[in-house]
Short mmCIF file of C-alpha atoms in Angstrom, two decimals:
data_model
loop_
_atom_site.label_atom_id
_atom_site.label_comp_id
_atom_site.label_asym_id
_atom_site.label_seq_id
_atom_site.Cartn_x
_atom_site.Cartn_y
_atom_site.Cartn_z
CA MET A 796 -47.32 19.17 -14.47
CA SER A 797 -45.86 17.76 -17.69
CA ASP A 798 -47.93 14.58 -17.50
CA PRO A 799 -49.88 14.06 -20.78
CA MET A 800 -52.97 13.21 -18.71
CA LEU A 801 -53.34 16.89 -17.80
CA ARG A 802 -54.27 17.66 -21.39
CA GLU A 803 -57.65 16.14 -20.55
CA LYS A 804 -60.04 18.59 -18.92
CA LYS A 805 -61.29 16.03 -16.38
CA PHE A 806 -57.79 15.74 -14.92
CA LEU A 807 -56.51 19.29 -15.30
CA LYS A 808 -59.35 21.03 -13.50
CA PRO A 809 -59.09 18.98 -10.26
CA VAL A 810 -55.29 19.41 -10.22
CA LEU A 811 -55.60 23.19 -10.54
CA HIS A 812 -58.08 23.33 -7.69
CA ILE A 813 -55.82 21.20 -5.49
CA LEU A 814 -52.88 23.50 -6.20
CA GLU A 815 -55.03 26.55 -5.49
CA GLU A 816 -56.07 25.01 -2.16
CA LYS A 817 -52.48 24.11 -1.26
CA SER A 818 -51.32 27.65 -2.05
CA HIS A 819 -53.10 28.59 1.22
CA ASP A 820 -51.52 25.79 3.25
CA ARG A 821 -50.06 26.59 6.68
CA ASN A 822 -46.79 24.93 5.67
CA SER A 823 -44.65 27.34 3.63
CA ILE A 824 -42.96 24.50 1.71
CA VAL A 825 -46.36 23.23 0.57
CA ARG A 826 -47.31 26.77 -0.52
CA GLN A 827 -44.04 27.06 -2.40
CA MET A 828 -44.54 23.75 -4.23
CA ALA A 829 -48.13 24.68 -5.11
CA VAL A 830 -46.96 27.94 -6.67
CA ARG A 831 -44.20 26.12 -8.55
CA GLY A 832 -46.73 23.65 -9.91
CA LEU A 833 -48.95 26.44 -11.19
CA GLY A 834 -46.00 28.06 -12.94
CA ASN A 835 -45.05 24.74 -14.52
CA LEU A 836 -48.42 24.67 -16.26
CA VAL A 837 -46.47 26.52 -18.96
CA TYR A 838 -44.50 23.34 -19.71
CA GLY A 839 -47.29 20.79 -19.35
CA VAL A 840 -50.30 22.33 -21.06
CA PRO A 841 -49.25 25.67 -22.60
CA GLU A 842 -52.30 25.63 -24.85
CA LYS A 843 -54.50 25.85 -21.73
CA LEU A 844 -52.62 28.77 -20.24
CA LYS A 845 -54.73 31.59 -21.67
CA LYS A 846 -57.96 29.88 -20.62
CA HIS A 847 -56.80 29.80 -16.99
CA LYS A 848 -54.76 33.02 -17.00
CA LYS A 849 -57.02 34.95 -14.62
CA PHE A 850 -57.12 32.03 -12.17
CA LEU A 851 -53.33 31.74 -12.28
CA MET A 852 -52.55 35.43 -11.95
CA VAL A 853 -54.82 35.91 -8.92
CA ILE A 854 -53.06 33.11 -7.03
CA LEU A 855 -49.54 34.09 -8.08
CA ILE A 856 -49.98 37.79 -7.30
CA ARG A 857 -51.36 36.89 -3.88
CA ALA A 858 -48.31 34.69 -3.28
CA LEU A 859 -46.06 37.66 -4.11
CA SER A 860 -47.06 39.16 -0.78
CA ASP A 861 -46.71 36.01 1.34
CA PRO A 862 -46.16 37.41 4.85
CA PHE A 863 -44.11 34.53 6.21
CA SER A 864 -41.84 33.12 3.50
CA SER A 865 -39.42 34.79 1.11
CA GLU A 866 -39.09 31.38 -0.60
CA VAL A 867 -42.79 31.45 -1.51
CA ILE A 868 -42.43 35.00 -2.84
CA GLY A 869 -39.37 34.06 -4.89
CA GLU A 870 -41.13 30.97 -6.27
CA SER A 871 -44.10 33.09 -7.23
CA MET A 872 -41.84 35.56 -9.04
CA LYS A 873 -40.33 32.73 -11.08
CA ALA A 874 -43.78 31.35 -11.85
CA VAL A 875 -45.08 34.77 -12.91
CA ALA A 876 -42.08 35.17 -15.22
CA LYS A 877 -42.86 31.83 -16.89
CA VAL A 878 -46.52 32.73 -17.34
CA LEU A 879 -45.93 36.28 -18.61
CA LYS A 880 -43.57 35.06 -21.32
CA GLU A 881 -46.50 33.12 -22.80
CA LEU A 882 -49.00 35.99 -22.66
CA LYS A 883 -49.63 39.28 -24.43
CA GLU A 884 -50.52 42.59 -22.85
CA LYS A 885 -54.25 42.10 -23.49
CA ASP A 886 -54.19 38.69 -21.80
CA ILE A 887 -53.09 40.05 -18.43
CA GLY A 888 -56.15 42.24 -17.94
CA SER A 889 -56.63 44.17 -14.70
CA SER A 890 -53.96 42.02 -13.02
CA PHE A 891 -51.39 44.24 -14.78
CA ARG A 892 -51.93 47.05 -12.28
CA ASP A 893 -51.69 44.88 -9.17
CA LEU A 894 -48.72 42.97 -10.53
CA THR A 895 -46.74 46.10 -11.40
CA GLN A 896 -47.28 47.67 -8.00
CA GLU A 897 -46.40 44.46 -6.15
CA ILE A 898 -43.18 43.99 -8.13
CA ARG A 899 -41.98 47.52 -7.37
CA THR A 900 -42.14 46.88 -3.63
CA TYR A 901 -39.17 44.51 -3.95
CA PHE A 902 -36.75 46.84 -5.76
CA ASP A 903 -35.05 47.71 -2.46
CA ASN A 904 -35.61 44.41 -0.68
CA GLU A 905 -32.66 43.17 1.39
CA ASP A 906 -33.01 39.69 -0.18
CA ASP A 907 -30.75 39.63 -3.27
CA ALA A 908 -32.88 37.02 -5.06
CA LEU A 909 -36.10 38.99 -4.60
CA ARG A 910 -34.46 42.19 -5.88
CA LEU A 911 -33.09 40.31 -8.88
CA TRP A 912 -36.43 38.77 -9.82
CA SER A 913 -38.30 42.03 -9.28
CA PHE A 914 -36.07 43.68 -11.89
CA VAL A 915 -36.50 40.69 -14.23
CA LEU A 916 -40.30 40.90 -13.94
CA PHE A 917 -40.39 44.66 -14.41
CA GLY A 918 -38.34 44.19 -17.58
CA ILE A 919 -40.76 41.54 -18.85
CA LEU A 920 -43.66 43.95 -18.25
CA ALA A 921 -41.77 46.65 -20.16
CA ARG A 922 -41.50 44.29 -23.14
CA LEU A 923 -45.17 43.34 -22.91
CA THR A 924 -46.52 46.88 -22.64
CA LYS A 925 -47.74 48.12 -26.03
CA ARG A 926 -50.98 50.08 -25.95
CA LYS A 927 -53.59 49.40 -23.25
CA TRP A 928 -51.31 49.81 -20.26
CA LYS A 929 -48.68 52.07 -21.80
CA GLY A 930 -49.78 55.22 -19.98
CA TYR A 931 -50.06 53.45 -16.66
CA PHE A 932 -46.71 51.70 -17.02
CA ALA A 933 -45.04 54.95 -18.07
CA GLU A 934 -46.18 56.50 -14.80
CA GLN A 935 -44.80 53.50 -12.87
CA VAL A 936 -41.48 53.98 -14.64
CA ARG A 937 -41.45 57.67 -13.72
CA GLN A 938 -41.89 56.65 -10.08
CA SER A 939 -39.21 53.95 -10.27
CA TRP A 940 -36.52 55.09 -12.67
CA VAL A 941 -34.29 56.71 -10.04
CA THR A 942 -34.32 53.46 -8.06
CA LEU A 943 -33.34 51.57 -11.21
CA LEU A 944 -30.58 54.08 -11.95
CA LEU A 945 -29.10 53.65 -8.47
CA HIS A 946 -29.30 49.85 -8.56
CA LEU A 947 -27.22 49.81 -11.72
CA GLN A 948 -24.52 49.73 -9.03
CA ASP A 949 -26.29 47.26 -6.79
CA PRO A 950 -24.02 45.58 -4.20
CA ASN A 951 -24.80 42.24 -5.86
CA PRO A 952 -23.27 42.02 -9.38
CA ARG A 953 -25.99 39.67 -10.69
CA VAL A 954 -28.71 42.06 -9.54
CA SER A 955 -26.83 44.93 -11.17
CA VAL A 956 -26.77 43.07 -14.52
CA GLU A 957 -30.54 42.43 -14.44
CA CYS A 958 -31.20 46.03 -13.41
CA ARG A 959 -29.13 47.29 -16.34
CA ALA A 960 -31.26 45.32 -18.81
CA THR A 961 -34.50 46.53 -17.20
CA PHE A 962 -33.39 50.16 -16.99
CA HIS A 963 -32.54 50.06 -20.70
CA LEU A 964 -36.04 48.74 -21.49
CA CYS A 965 -37.75 51.33 -19.29
CA VAL A 966 -36.05 54.54 -20.43
CA PRO A 967 -38.23 54.84 -23.60
CA PHE A 968 -41.31 55.13 -21.34
CA LEU A 969 -39.99 58.47 -20.08
CA GLY A 970 -40.79 59.82 -23.56
CA LEU A 971 -37.56 61.81 -23.97
CA LYS A 972 -35.86 60.94 -27.25
CA ARG A 973 -32.56 62.73 -26.67
CA LEU A 974 -32.26 61.23 -23.21
CA GLN A 975 -33.02 57.79 -24.62
CA THR A 976 -30.31 58.21 -27.25
CA ALA A 977 -27.79 59.25 -24.61
CA VAL A 978 -28.66 56.29 -22.36
CA ASN A 979 -28.42 53.90 -25.32
CA GLU A 980 -24.86 55.05 -25.94
CA HIS A 981 -23.98 53.93 -22.42
CA LEU A 982 -25.99 50.72 -22.24
CA ASP A 983 -25.95 49.28 -25.78
CA GLY A 984 -23.68 46.29 -26.23
CA THR A 985 -21.59 44.69 -23.52
CA ALA A 986 -19.15 47.50 -22.83
CA GLU A 987 -18.35 48.17 -19.20
CA LEU A 988 -20.75 50.70 -17.73
CA LYS A 989 -19.26 54.00 -16.56
CA PRO A 990 -21.93 55.02 -14.02
CA GLU A 991 -20.72 58.52 -13.21
CA GLU A 992 -20.58 59.49 -16.90
CA LEU A 993 -24.11 58.08 -17.35
CA GLN A 994 -25.38 60.06 -14.37
CA VAL A 995 -23.91 63.33 -15.63
CA ASP A 996 -25.31 62.75 -19.12
CA ILE A 997 -28.77 62.01 -17.72
CA CYS A 998 -28.77 65.17 -15.59
CA ARG A 999 -27.48 67.25 -18.51
CA HIS A 1000 -30.20 66.04 -20.86
CA LEU A 1001 -32.96 66.42 -18.27
CA ALA A 1002 -31.92 70.02 -17.62
CA LYS A 1003 -32.56 70.66 -21.32
CA GLU A 1004 -35.61 68.44 -21.85
CA ASN A 1005 -37.55 68.08 -18.60
CA ALA A 1006 -36.73 70.12 -15.50
CA GLU A 1007 -39.59 68.47 -13.60
CA LEU A 1008 -38.06 65.03 -14.07
CA LEU A 1009 -34.69 66.42 -13.00
CA GLU A 1010 -36.30 67.61 -9.78
CA ASN A 1011 -37.86 64.14 -9.36
CA LEU A 1012 -34.40 62.61 -9.73
CA TYR A 1013 -32.91 64.92 -7.12
CA LYS A 1014 -35.60 64.44 -4.48
CA ASN A 1015 -35.69 60.66 -4.89
CA THR A 1016 -31.91 60.46 -4.78
CA ILE A 1017 -31.80 62.19 -1.40
CA MET A 1018 -34.13 59.52 0.02
CA TYR A 1019 -31.40 56.96 -0.69
CA PHE A 1020 -29.02 58.73 1.65
CA PHE A 1021 -30.76 56.53 4.25
CA SER A 1022 -30.38 53.24 2.35
CA ARG A 1023 -29.31 50.15 4.31
CA TRP A 1024 -26.50 49.58 1.77
CA GLU A 1025 -23.42 51.73 2.02
CA GLU A 1026 -22.77 51.15 -1.71
CA ILE A 1027 -26.16 52.65 -2.60
CA ARG A 1028 -25.64 55.58 -0.21
CA ALA A 1029 -22.35 56.29 -1.96
CA VAL A 1030 -23.98 56.05 -5.40
CA ALA A 1031 -26.76 58.40 -4.25
CA ALA A 1032 -24.16 60.93 -3.10
CA LYS A 1033 -22.45 60.81 -6.49
CA LEU A 1034 -25.80 61.15 -8.28
CA ALA A 1035 -26.67 64.20 -6.17
CA GLY A 1036 -23.31 65.60 -7.20
CA SER A 1037 -24.10 64.93 -10.86
CA TRP A 1038 -27.21 67.07 -10.48
CA HIS A 1039 -24.91 69.98 -9.66
CA HIS A 1040 -22.36 69.20 -12.35
CA PRO A 1041 -21.57 72.31 -14.44
CA GLY A 1042 -22.67 70.52 -17.60
CA THR A 1043 -26.25 70.18 -16.36
CA HIS A 1044 -26.93 73.94 -16.53
CA ARG A 1045 -28.68 73.46 -13.21
CA GLN A 1046 -29.65 77.10 -12.82
CA ALA A 1047 -32.32 76.67 -15.51
CA ALA A 1048 -33.98 73.96 -13.45
CA TYR A 1049 -33.13 75.34 -10.03
CA GLU A 1050 -36.38 77.25 -9.52
CA MET A 1051 -38.27 73.95 -9.49
CA ALA A 1052 -35.84 72.02 -7.32
CA GLU A 1053 -35.06 74.74 -4.78
CA PRO A 1054 -37.96 73.95 -2.33
CA GLY A 1055 -36.25 70.68 -1.36
CA PRO A 1056 -33.15 70.49 0.85
CA SER A 1057 -30.02 71.70 -0.92
CA ALA A 1058 -27.27 69.28 -1.83
CA ASP A 1059 -24.67 70.77 0.48
CA VAL A 1060 -26.99 70.37 3.49
CA THR A 1061 -27.95 66.78 2.67
CA LEU A 1062 -24.41 65.74 1.79
CA GLN A 1063 -23.17 67.14 5.09
CA PHE A 1064 -25.34 64.43 6.64
CA LEU A 1065 -23.41 61.76 4.74
CA LYS A 1066 -20.11 63.16 5.96
CA LYS A 1067 -21.10 61.63 9.30
CA ASP A 1068 -22.08 58.29 7.77
CA PRO A 1069 -20.96 55.13 9.65
CA SER A 1070 -19.14 53.99 6.51
CA PRO A 1071 -15.74 55.63 5.85
CA SER A 1072 -16.20 55.05 2.09
CA VAL A 1073 -19.50 56.98 2.10
CA GLN A 1074 -17.91 59.77 4.13
CA LEU A 1075 -15.13 60.02 1.57
CA VAL A 1076 -17.54 60.17 -1.38
CA ALA A 1077 -19.69 62.82 0.32
CA THR A 1078 -16.62 64.93 1.07
CA GLU A 1079 -15.34 64.66 -2.51
CA VAL A 1080 -18.75 65.58 -3.96
CA LEU A 1081 -19.10 68.56 -1.62
CA ASN A 1082 -15.65 69.82 -2.60
CA ASP A 1083 -16.66 69.55 -6.27
CA ILE A 1084 -20.04 71.27 -6.09
CA CYS A 1085 -19.39 74.02 -3.58
CA PRO A 1086 -15.68 74.77 -3.23
CA GLY A 1087 -15.70 77.83 -0.99
CA ARG A 1088 -19.02 79.15 -2.21
CA VAL A 1089 -22.72 79.00 -1.39
CA LEU A 1090 -24.57 76.46 -3.53
CA GLY A 1091 -26.84 78.08 -6.06
CA GLU A 1092 -24.96 81.38 -6.37
#
């Protein structure tokens, strides 16, 4: 794809059509190489990228949902990252919506590489989003931010690092200045992250700024009690405990969150978790939030 001949229209167009055809091939390795070739257009003829952006994005987004090969999906993610770095928000067009939704489906994927690249791509979209898609992307962040918060402690350290960068980029889309300032204090620079302090600070600021988002955090956190990763189940238990930390002034937000299952009931479930480490965390959190009393008194 770096051959100078491709700068001539009569050669580039046939090559693109061949790659598009091969992206449907029955052989997954051929599909993977076709997707890689399309991504490498960035290196060969970057000046032609915007002209063929719609063509490229349709193929690459389709490859993101390849039903048979995680290698094809991963290759497509890398190709999309290359292409997006050369485009502006207005260049992506309606593909922005499909791309954002497809990326989010991999946040909890069991494949470490796919999780890592999904966070990388979501971060790139956060950087790209300026005006046209700001409202839409903000809503996607509201639906995803608890997942990002939990994966700051992803079982894979490399995934955790990428998630940290993406979470930092996404927090401004929540539109809460004091919360953003508090998160920046934890994530700016290269200092070691102290997750439990971050969780308590987030819950405390949400109790003051946005009780609805605090409820969203609580309900989404409980869903992760069923995560396949014991590390994430443990993190979810701690985050549920942070919601009930005295510093969050939870009573002010409790009217909104009360319809969902209470923390003591859901954490009792984790006390029977197959993992001894999760059992221990759940027990410690329960002792902290309801020592000899009924939660919510």
